[in-house]
Amino acid sequence: MNWEKVGKSLAGVLIALVCVSALYLMLRDNARLEADVTYQSLTYPSQFSERISQTSDALKYEQLYEHARSISGGVIGHEQLDKLVDLAQAPYRKLFAKPFEAGLVDHRTGLFITLRNTGDTPVRNVHIRLPAKGLVQVRDEAGNDTLLETATSSVDITAIGADAQARVWIYFDGDYTQIAQAGVRIGHDGGEARVLVYESFAGNQATVAHYATELLIALVWLLLTLAGLGYICLLQHRALAVKNKESLDDRR
């Protein structure tokens, strides 16, 4: 077997891989958007929910009207009592307006997105398509928060600067499983974002997930080693076949 030819072949393969990698780095878009996506099933303290329910009952017109009438001792007339009840209810009307009639209990599905621009140029016109309408909070790269007053199924961010990030919180009143299965789409002027969805693992699955990168590298090296051994065996087989042929020719 000619080891010099084997060495030259391997060197040629390595040089070709380096050239391909360099070409890819030169041609790829230097504005790269990555998105970390986490779904959560939210649980709020039951004490809070009970307080919201009790407060809502206490603010009903009939109860407030009777309390005000009993305190006044019948001195105040109906129109004045009606105005007092309306004045007492006013600060809470906005608090319990849609979609918060029952407080936070109707928004138990959360979606948290971290958008990172790993490139050296800004990412423009970032568009997020949500699986359902939800309440949205956006924090830009400068740390400024924007709250959308009404539920929406899409989020638009004008730009994310180079090596910067933005965060988005969405709260849904839908079922966790359905929303997680529907997924989310994130794109920008340069194309689609690379979306990384986080999941929870336990036991052996957690171990494999934790060392996924190391296992993948080991698998690649194993495949390369097997391929190299196979190539060497093939060369040895060919060299042995040539040697046997030459020996047979000499005998003749």
mmCIF file of N, CA, C and O in Angstrom, residues 94-163:
data_model
loop_
_atom_site.group_PDB
_atom_site.id
_atom_site.type_symbol
_atom_site.label_atom_id
_atom_site.label_comp_id
_atom_site.label_asym_id
_atom_site.label_seq_id
_atom_site.Cartn_x
_atom_site.Cartn_y
_atom_site.Cartn_z
ATOM 1 N N LYS A 94 -61.895 49.801 34.774
ATOM 2 C CA LYS A 94 -60.807 49.553 33.824
ATOM 3 C C LYS A 94 -59.999 48.327 34.226
ATOM 4 O O LYS A 94 -59.524 47.568 33.383
ATOM 5 N N LEU A 95 -59.852 48.117 35.538
ATOM 6 C CA LEU A 95 -59.095 46.973 36.018
ATOM 7 C C LEU A 95 -59.751 45.658 35.622
ATOM 8 O O LEU A 95 -59.074 44.703 35.233
ATOM 9 N N PHE A 96 -61.076 45.609 35.683
ATOM 10 C CA PHE A 96 -61.799 44.379 35.371
ATOM 11 C C PHE A 96 -62.392 44.384 33.965
ATOM 12 O O PHE A 96 -63.240 43.551 33.652
ATOM 13 N N ALA A 97 -61.956 45.321 33.130
ATOM 14 C CA ALA A 97 -62.442 45.342 31.747
ATOM 15 C C ALA A 97 -61.813 44.192 30.965
ATOM 16 O O ALA A 97 -60.804 43.609 31.376
ATOM 17 N N LYS A 98 -62.384 43.859 29.825
ATOM 18 C CA LYS A 98 -61.854 42.778 29.001
ATOM 19 C C LYS A 98 -60.400 43.053 28.652
ATOM 20 O O LYS A 98 -60.030 44.189 28.369
ATOM 21 N N PRO A 99 -59.550 42.047 28.677
ATOM 22 C CA PRO A 99 -59.835 40.621 28.914
ATOM 23 C C PRO A 99 -59.548 40.169 30.343
ATOM 24 O O PRO A 99 -59.187 39.027 30.572
ATOM 25 N N PHE A 100 -59.693 41.080 31.323
ATOM 26 C CA PHE A 100 -59.324 40.747 32.701
ATOM 27 C C PHE A 100 -60.540 40.688 33.624
ATOM 28 O O PHE A 100 -60.449 41.067 34.788
ATOM 29 N N GLU A 101 -61.642 40.202 33.098
ATOM 30 C CA GLU A 101 -62.831 40.083 33.953
ATOM 31 C C GLU A 101 -62.575 39.177 35.152
ATOM 32 O O GLU A 101 -63.132 39.376 36.225
ATOM 33 N N ALA A 102 -61.746 38.145 34.963
ATOM 34 C CA ALA A 102 -61.449 37.197 36.034
ATOM 35 C C ALA A 102 -60.006 37.328 36.512
ATOM 36 O O ALA A 102 -59.427 36.373 37.037
ATOM 37 N N GLY A 103 -59.407 38.489 36.327
ATOM 38 C CA GLY A 103 -58.019 38.669 36.726
ATOM 39 C C GLY A 103 -57.064 38.028 35.726
ATOM 40 O O GLY A 103 -57.196 38.211 34.515
ATOM 41 N N LEU A 104 -56.094 37.257 36.244
ATOM 42 C CA LEU A 104 -55.079 36.640 35.385
ATOM 43 C C LEU A 104 -55.364 35.177 35.057
ATOM 44 O O LEU A 104 -54.611 34.572 34.294
ATOM 45 N N VAL A 105 -56.409 34.629 35.639
ATOM 46 C CA VAL A 105 -56.618 33.186 35.517
ATOM 47 C C VAL A 105 -56.909 32.749 34.087
ATOM 48 O O VAL A 105 -56.744 31.567 33.747
ATOM 49 N N ASP A 106 -57.325 33.664 33.232
ATOM 50 C CA ASP A 106 -57.639 33.292 31.853
ATOM 51 C C ASP A 106 -56.420 33.324 30.940
ATOM 52 O O ASP A 106 -56.533 33.029 29.752
ATOM 53 N N HIS A 107 -55.273 33.696 31.463
ATOM 54 C CA HIS A 107 -54.063 33.788 30.638
ATOM 55 C C HIS A 107 -52.962 32.926 31.261
ATOM 56 O O HIS A 107 -51.952 33.427 31.780
ATOM 57 N N ARG A 108 -53.160 31.621 31.176
ATOM 58 C CA ARG A 108 -52.250 30.675 31.826
ATOM 59 C C ARG A 108 -51.205 30.085 30.876
ATOM 60 O O ARG A 108 -50.388 29.286 31.302
ATOM 61 N N THR A 109 -51.252 30.447 29.617
ATOM 62 C CA THR A 109 -50.261 29.950 28.661
ATOM 63 C C THR A 109 -49.333 31.088 28.262
ATOM 64 O O THR A 109 -49.789 32.105 27.738
ATOM 65 N N GLY A 110 -48.038 30.920 28.525
ATOM 66 C CA GLY A 110 -47.071 31.957 28.221
ATOM 67 C C GLY A 110 -46.095 31.534 27.137
ATOM 68 O O GLY A 110 -45.734 30.357 27.025
ATOM 69 N N LEU A 111 -45.707 32.475 26.313
ATOM 70 C CA LEU A 111 -44.703 32.261 25.272
ATOM 71 C C LEU A 111 -43.666 33.370 25.408
ATOM 72 O O LEU A 111 -44.006 34.549 25.318
ATOM 73 N N PHE A 112 -42.405 32.979 25.641
ATOM 74 C CA PHE A 112 -41.331 33.947 25.829
ATOM 75 C C PHE A 112 -40.291 33.775 24.719
ATOM 76 O O PHE A 112 -39.802 32.670 24.479
ATOM 77 N N ILE A 113 -39.974 34.870 24.041
ATOM 78 C CA ILE A 113 -39.078 34.836 22.889
ATOM 79 C C ILE A 113 -37.930 35.816 23.106
ATOM 80 O O ILE A 113 -38.159 36.983 23.427
ATOM 81 N N THR A 114 -36.702 35.318 22.951
ATOM 82 C CA THR A 114 -35.522 36.175 22.953
ATOM 83 C C THR A 114 -34.950 36.200 21.547
ATOM 84 O O THR A 114 -34.568 35.161 21.007
ATOM 85 N N LEU A 115 -34.894 37.375 20.945
ATOM 86 C CA LEU A 115 -34.394 37.553 19.581
ATOM 87 C C LEU A 115 -32.977 38.108 19.644
ATOM 88 O O LEU A 115 -32.748 39.174 20.219
ATOM 89 N N ARG A 116 -32.029 37.380 19.046
ATOM 90 C CA ARG A 116 -30.631 37.795 19.055
ATOM 91 C C ARG A 116 -30.118 37.980 17.633
ATOM 92 O O ARG A 116 -30.234 37.074 16.805
ATOM 93 N N ASN A 117 -29.544 39.125 17.390
ATOM 94 C CA ASN A 117 -28.872 39.370 16.117
ATOM 95 C C ASN A 117 -27.392 39.095 16.316
ATOM 96 O O ASN A 117 -26.678 39.878 16.930
ATOM 97 N N THR A 118 -26.924 37.947 15.816
ATOM 98 C CA THR A 118 -25.525 37.561 15.996
ATOM 99 C C THR A 118 -24.631 38.089 14.868
ATOM 100 O O THR A 118 -23.436 37.803 14.867
ATOM 101 N N GLY A 119 -25.208 38.819 13.937
ATOM 102 C CA GLY A 119 -24.419 39.361 12.832
ATOM 103 C C GLY A 119 -23.869 40.737 13.149
ATOM 104 O O GLY A 119 -24.049 41.277 14.240
ATOM 105 N N ASP A 120 -23.185 41.320 12.159
ATOM 106 C CA ASP A 120 -22.582 42.637 12.352
ATOM 107 C C ASP A 120 -23.320 43.733 11.606
ATOM 108 O O ASP A 120 -22.806 44.838 11.436
ATOM 109 N N THR A 121 -24.531 43.455 11.133
ATOM 110 C CA THR A 121 -25.388 44.464 10.526
ATOM 111 C C THR A 121 -26.785 44.335 11.129
ATOM 112 O O THR A 121 -27.174 43.253 11.576
ATOM 113 N N PRO A 122 -27.579 45.410 11.152
ATOM 114 C CA PRO A 122 -28.910 45.348 11.762
ATOM 115 C C PRO A 122 -29.846 44.404 11.014
ATOM 116 O O PRO A 122 -29.745 44.229 9.805
ATOM 117 N N VAL A 123 -30.754 43.782 11.773
ATOM 118 C CA VAL A 123 -31.846 42.982 11.205
ATOM 119 C C VAL A 123 -33.086 43.869 11.187
ATOM 120 O O VAL A 123 -33.468 44.428 12.216
ATOM 121 N N ARG A 124 -33.715 44.001 10.024
ATOM 122 C CA ARG A 124 -34.824 44.937 9.882
ATOM 123 C C ARG A 124 -36.141 44.205 9.612
ATOM 124 O O ARG A 124 -36.166 43.128 9.043
ATOM 125 N N ASN A 125 -37.212 44.878 10.052
ATOM 126 C CA ASN A 125 -38.581 44.396 9.814
ATOM 127 C C ASN A 125 -38.770 42.955 10.293
ATOM 128 O O ASN A 125 -39.119 42.060 9.527
ATOM 129 N N VAL A 126 -38.525 42.755 11.574
ATOM 130 C CA VAL A 126 -38.741 41.439 12.176
ATOM 131 C C VAL A 126 -40.239 41.232 12.367
ATOM 132 O O VAL A 126 -40.936 42.095 12.916
ATOM 133 N N HIS A 127 -40.735 40.098 11.900
ATOM 134 C CA HIS A 127 -42.169 39.801 11.984
ATOM 135 C C HIS A 127 -42.360 38.459 12.679
ATOM 136 O O HIS A 127 -41.750 37.462 12.296
ATOM 137 N N ILE A 128 -43.204 38.459 13.696
ATOM 138 C CA ILE A 128 -43.506 37.245 14.455
ATOM 139 C C ILE A 128 -44.969 36.896 14.258
ATOM 140 O O ILE A 128 -45.847 37.706 14.563
ATOM 141 N N ARG A 129 -45.227 35.700 13.730
ATOM 142 C CA ARG A 129 -46.603 35.228 13.556
ATOM 143 C C ARG A 129 -46.911 34.246 14.680
ATOM 144 O O ARG A 129 -46.285 33.185 14.789
ATOM 145 N N LEU A 130 -47.881 34.587 15.505
ATOM 146 C CA LEU A 130 -48.222 33.803 16.683
ATOM 147 C C LEU A 130 -49.274 32.748 16.368
ATOM 148 O O LEU A 130 -50.052 32.905 15.416
ATOM 149 N N PRO A 131 -49.342 31.671 17.156
ATOM 150 C CA PRO A 131 -50.331 30.618 16.911
ATOM 151 C C PRO A 131 -51.751 31.033 17.274
ATOM 152 O O PRO A 131 -52.710 30.368 16.879
ATOM 153 N N ALA A 132 -51.914 32.097 18.046
ATOM 154 C CA ALA A 132 -53.239 32.591 18.439
ATOM 155 C C ALA A 132 -53.076 34.029 18.923
ATOM 156 O O ALA A 132 -51.959 34.525 19.081
ATOM 157 N N LYS A 133 -54.202 34.703 19.148
ATOM 158 C CA LYS A 133 -54.135 36.057 19.667
ATOM 159 C C LYS A 133 -53.739 36.036 21.140
ATOM 160 O O LYS A 133 -54.229 35.224 21.917
ATOM 161 N N GLY A 134 -52.837 36.940 21.497
ATOM 162 C CA GLY A 134 -52.381 37.011 22.873
ATOM 163 C C GLY A 134 -52.013 38.429 23.258
ATOM 164 O O GLY A 134 -51.896 39.318 22.408
ATOM 165 N N LEU A 135 -51.830 38.639 24.549
ATOM 166 C CA LEU A 135 -51.403 39.941 25.052
ATOM 167 C C LEU A 135 -49.881 40.018 24.965
ATOM 168 O O LEU A 135 -49.178 39.116 25.422
ATOM 169 N N VAL A 136 -49.376 41.099 24.391
ATOM 170 C CA VAL A 136 -47.962 41.176 23.999
ATOM 171 C C VAL A 136 -47.251 42.308 24.732
ATOM 172 O O VAL A 136 -47.779 43.412 24.892
ATOM 173 N N GLN A 137 -46.028 42.003 25.169
ATOM 174 C CA GLN A 137 -45.098 43.003 25.682
ATOM 175 C C GLN A 137 -43.778 42.838 24.950
ATOM 176 O O GLN A 137 -43.241 41.736 24.868
ATOM 177 N N VAL A 138 -43.246 43.932 24.398
ATOM 178 C CA VAL A 138 -41.997 43.905 23.632
ATOM 179 C C VAL A 138 -40.965 44.784 24.338
ATOM 180 O O VAL A 138 -41.265 45.925 24.701
ATOM 181 N N ARG A 139 -39.768 44.248 24.533
ATOM 182 C CA ARG A 139 -38.660 45.024 25.099
ATOM 183 C C ARG A 139 -37.568 45.131 24.042
ATOM 184 O O ARG A 139 -37.001 44.121 23.618
ATOM 185 N N ASP A 140 -37.279 46.341 23.587
ATOM 186 C CA ASP A 140 -36.299 46.523 22.520
ATOM 187 C C ASP A 140 -34.882 46.440 23.060
ATOM 188 O O ASP A 140 -34.655 46.241 24.259
ATOM 189 N N GLU A 141 -33.910 46.626 22.166
ATOM 190 C CA GLU A 141 -32.500 46.468 22.547
ATOM 191 C C GLU A 141 -32.044 47.513 23.554
ATOM 192 O O GLU A 141 -31.066 47.305 24.277
ATOM 193 N N ALA A 142 -32.778 48.640 23.631
ATOM 194 C CA ALA A 142 -32.427 49.688 24.590
ATOM 195 C C ALA A 142 -33.090 49.476 25.944
ATOM 196 O O ALA A 142 -32.846 50.250 26.884
ATOM 197 N N GLY A 143 -33.924 48.424 26.067
ATOM 198 C CA GLY A 143 -34.595 48.148 27.333
ATOM 199 C C GLY A 143 -35.935 48.832 27.494
ATOM 200 O O GLY A 143 -36.523 48.783 28.579
ATOM 201 N N ASN A 144 -36.438 49.470 26.432
ATOM 202 C CA ASN A 144 -37.737 50.135 26.494
ATOM 203 C C ASN A 144 -38.856 49.132 26.233
ATOM 204 O O ASN A 144 -38.777 48.334 25.299
ATOM 205 N N ASP A 145 -39.906 49.190 27.054
ATOM 206 C CA ASP A 145 -41.030 48.265 26.939
ATOM 207 C C ASP A 145 -42.184 48.902 26.182
ATOM 208 O O ASP A 145 -42.503 50.078 26.382
ATOM 209 N N THR A 146 -42.801 48.087 25.325
ATOM 210 C CA THR A 146 -44.002 48.488 24.601
ATOM 211 C C THR A 146 -45.104 47.480 24.901
ATOM 212 O O THR A 146 -44.925 46.281 24.687
ATOM 213 N N LEU A 147 -46.232 47.954 25.417
ATOM 214 C CA LEU A 147 -47.366 47.100 25.742
ATOM 215 C C LEU A 147 -48.475 47.319 24.732
ATOM 216 O O LEU A 147 -48.912 48.454 24.517
ATOM 217 N N LEU A 148 -48.914 46.245 24.115
ATOM 218 C CA LEU A 148 -50.038 46.332 23.177
ATOM 219 C C LEU A 148 -51.334 46.184 23.957
ATOM 220 O O LEU A 148 -51.515 45.220 24.703
ATOM 221 N N GLU A 149 -52.242 47.131 23.792
ATOM 222 C CA GLU A 149 -53.445 47.174 24.605
ATOM 223 C C GLU A 149 -54.412 46.038 24.281
ATOM 224 O O GLU A 149 -55.122 45.547 25.156
ATOM 225 N N THR A 150 -54.461 45.621 23.041
ATOM 226 C CA THR A 150 -55.400 44.573 22.639
ATOM 227 C C THR A 150 -54.641 43.333 22.197
ATOM 228 O O THR A 150 -53.476 43.407 21.778
ATOM 229 N N ALA A 151 -55.314 42.195 22.290
ATOM 230 C CA ALA A 151 -54.691 40.929 21.885
ATOM 231 C C ALA A 151 -54.427 40.936 20.385
ATOM 232 O O ALA A 151 -55.212 41.471 19.592
ATOM 233 N N THR A 152 -53.318 40.331 19.983
ATOM 234 C CA THR A 152 -52.931 40.297 18.574
ATOM 235 C C THR A 152 -52.300 38.958 18.236
ATOM 236 O O THR A 152 -51.786 38.257 19.110
ATOM 237 N N SER A 153 -52.314 38.612 16.947
ATOM 238 C CA SER A 153 -51.712 37.356 16.490
ATOM 239 C C SER A 153 -50.400 37.583 15.762
ATOM 240 O O SER A 153 -49.828 36.637 15.212
ATOM 241 N N SER A 154 -49.908 38.819 15.728
ATOM 242 C CA SER A 154 -48.636 39.104 15.062
ATOM 243 C C SER A 154 -47.931 40.250 15.774
ATOM 244 O O SER A 154 -48.577 41.142 16.342
ATOM 245 N N VAL A 155 -46.591 40.202 15.714
ATOM 246 C CA VAL A 155 -45.765 41.228 16.363
ATOM 247 C C VAL A 155 -44.731 41.700 15.357
ATOM 248 O O VAL A 155 -44.079 40.883 14.691
ATOM 249 N N ASP A 156 -44.568 43.015 15.253
ATOM 250 C CA ASP A 156 -43.588 43.596 14.326
ATOM 251 C C ASP A 156 -42.575 44.424 15.113
ATOM 252 O O ASP A 156 -42.942 45.231 15.973
ATOM 253 N N ILE A 157 -41.296 44.194 14.803
ATOM 254 C CA ILE A 157 -40.208 44.961 15.400
ATOM 255 C C ILE A 157 -39.427 45.609 14.263
ATOM 256 O O ILE A 157 -38.970 44.926 13.345
ATOM 257 N N THR A 158 -39.267 46.903 14.326
ATOM 258 C CA THR A 158 -38.662 47.649 13.212
ATOM 259 C C THR A 158 -37.252 47.181 12.906
ATOM 260 O O THR A 158 -36.906 46.898 11.758
ATOM 261 N N ALA A 159 -36.418 47.057 13.939
ATOM 262 C CA ALA A 159 -35.028 46.646 13.715
ATOM 263 C C ALA A 159 -34.403 46.165 15.014
ATOM 264 O O ALA A 159 -34.814 46.566 16.108
ATOM 265 N N ILE A 160 -33.400 45.283 14.865
ATOM 266 C CA ILE A 160 -32.559 44.846 15.981
ATOM 267 C C ILE A 160 -31.123 45.068 15.539
ATOM 268 O O ILE A 160 -30.687 44.533 14.522
ATOM 269 N N GLY A 161 -30.397 45.852 16.302
ATOM 270 C CA GLY A 161 -29.048 46.233 15.910
ATOM 271 C C GLY A 161 -28.070 45.072 15.923
ATOM 272 O O GLY A 161 -28.362 43.973 16.397
ATOM 273 N N ALA A 162 -26.878 45.335 15.387
ATOM 274 C CA ALA A 162 -25.834 44.318 15.343
ATOM 275 C C ALA A 162 -25.441 43.902 16.752
ATOM 276 O O ALA A 162 -25.270 44.748 17.638
ATOM 277 N N ASP A 163 -25.328 42.576 16.956
ATOM 278 C CA ASP A 163 -24.937 42.024 18.244
ATOM 279 C C ASP A 163 -25.822 42.541 19.379
ATOM 280 O O ASP A 163 -25.346 42.857 20.465
#
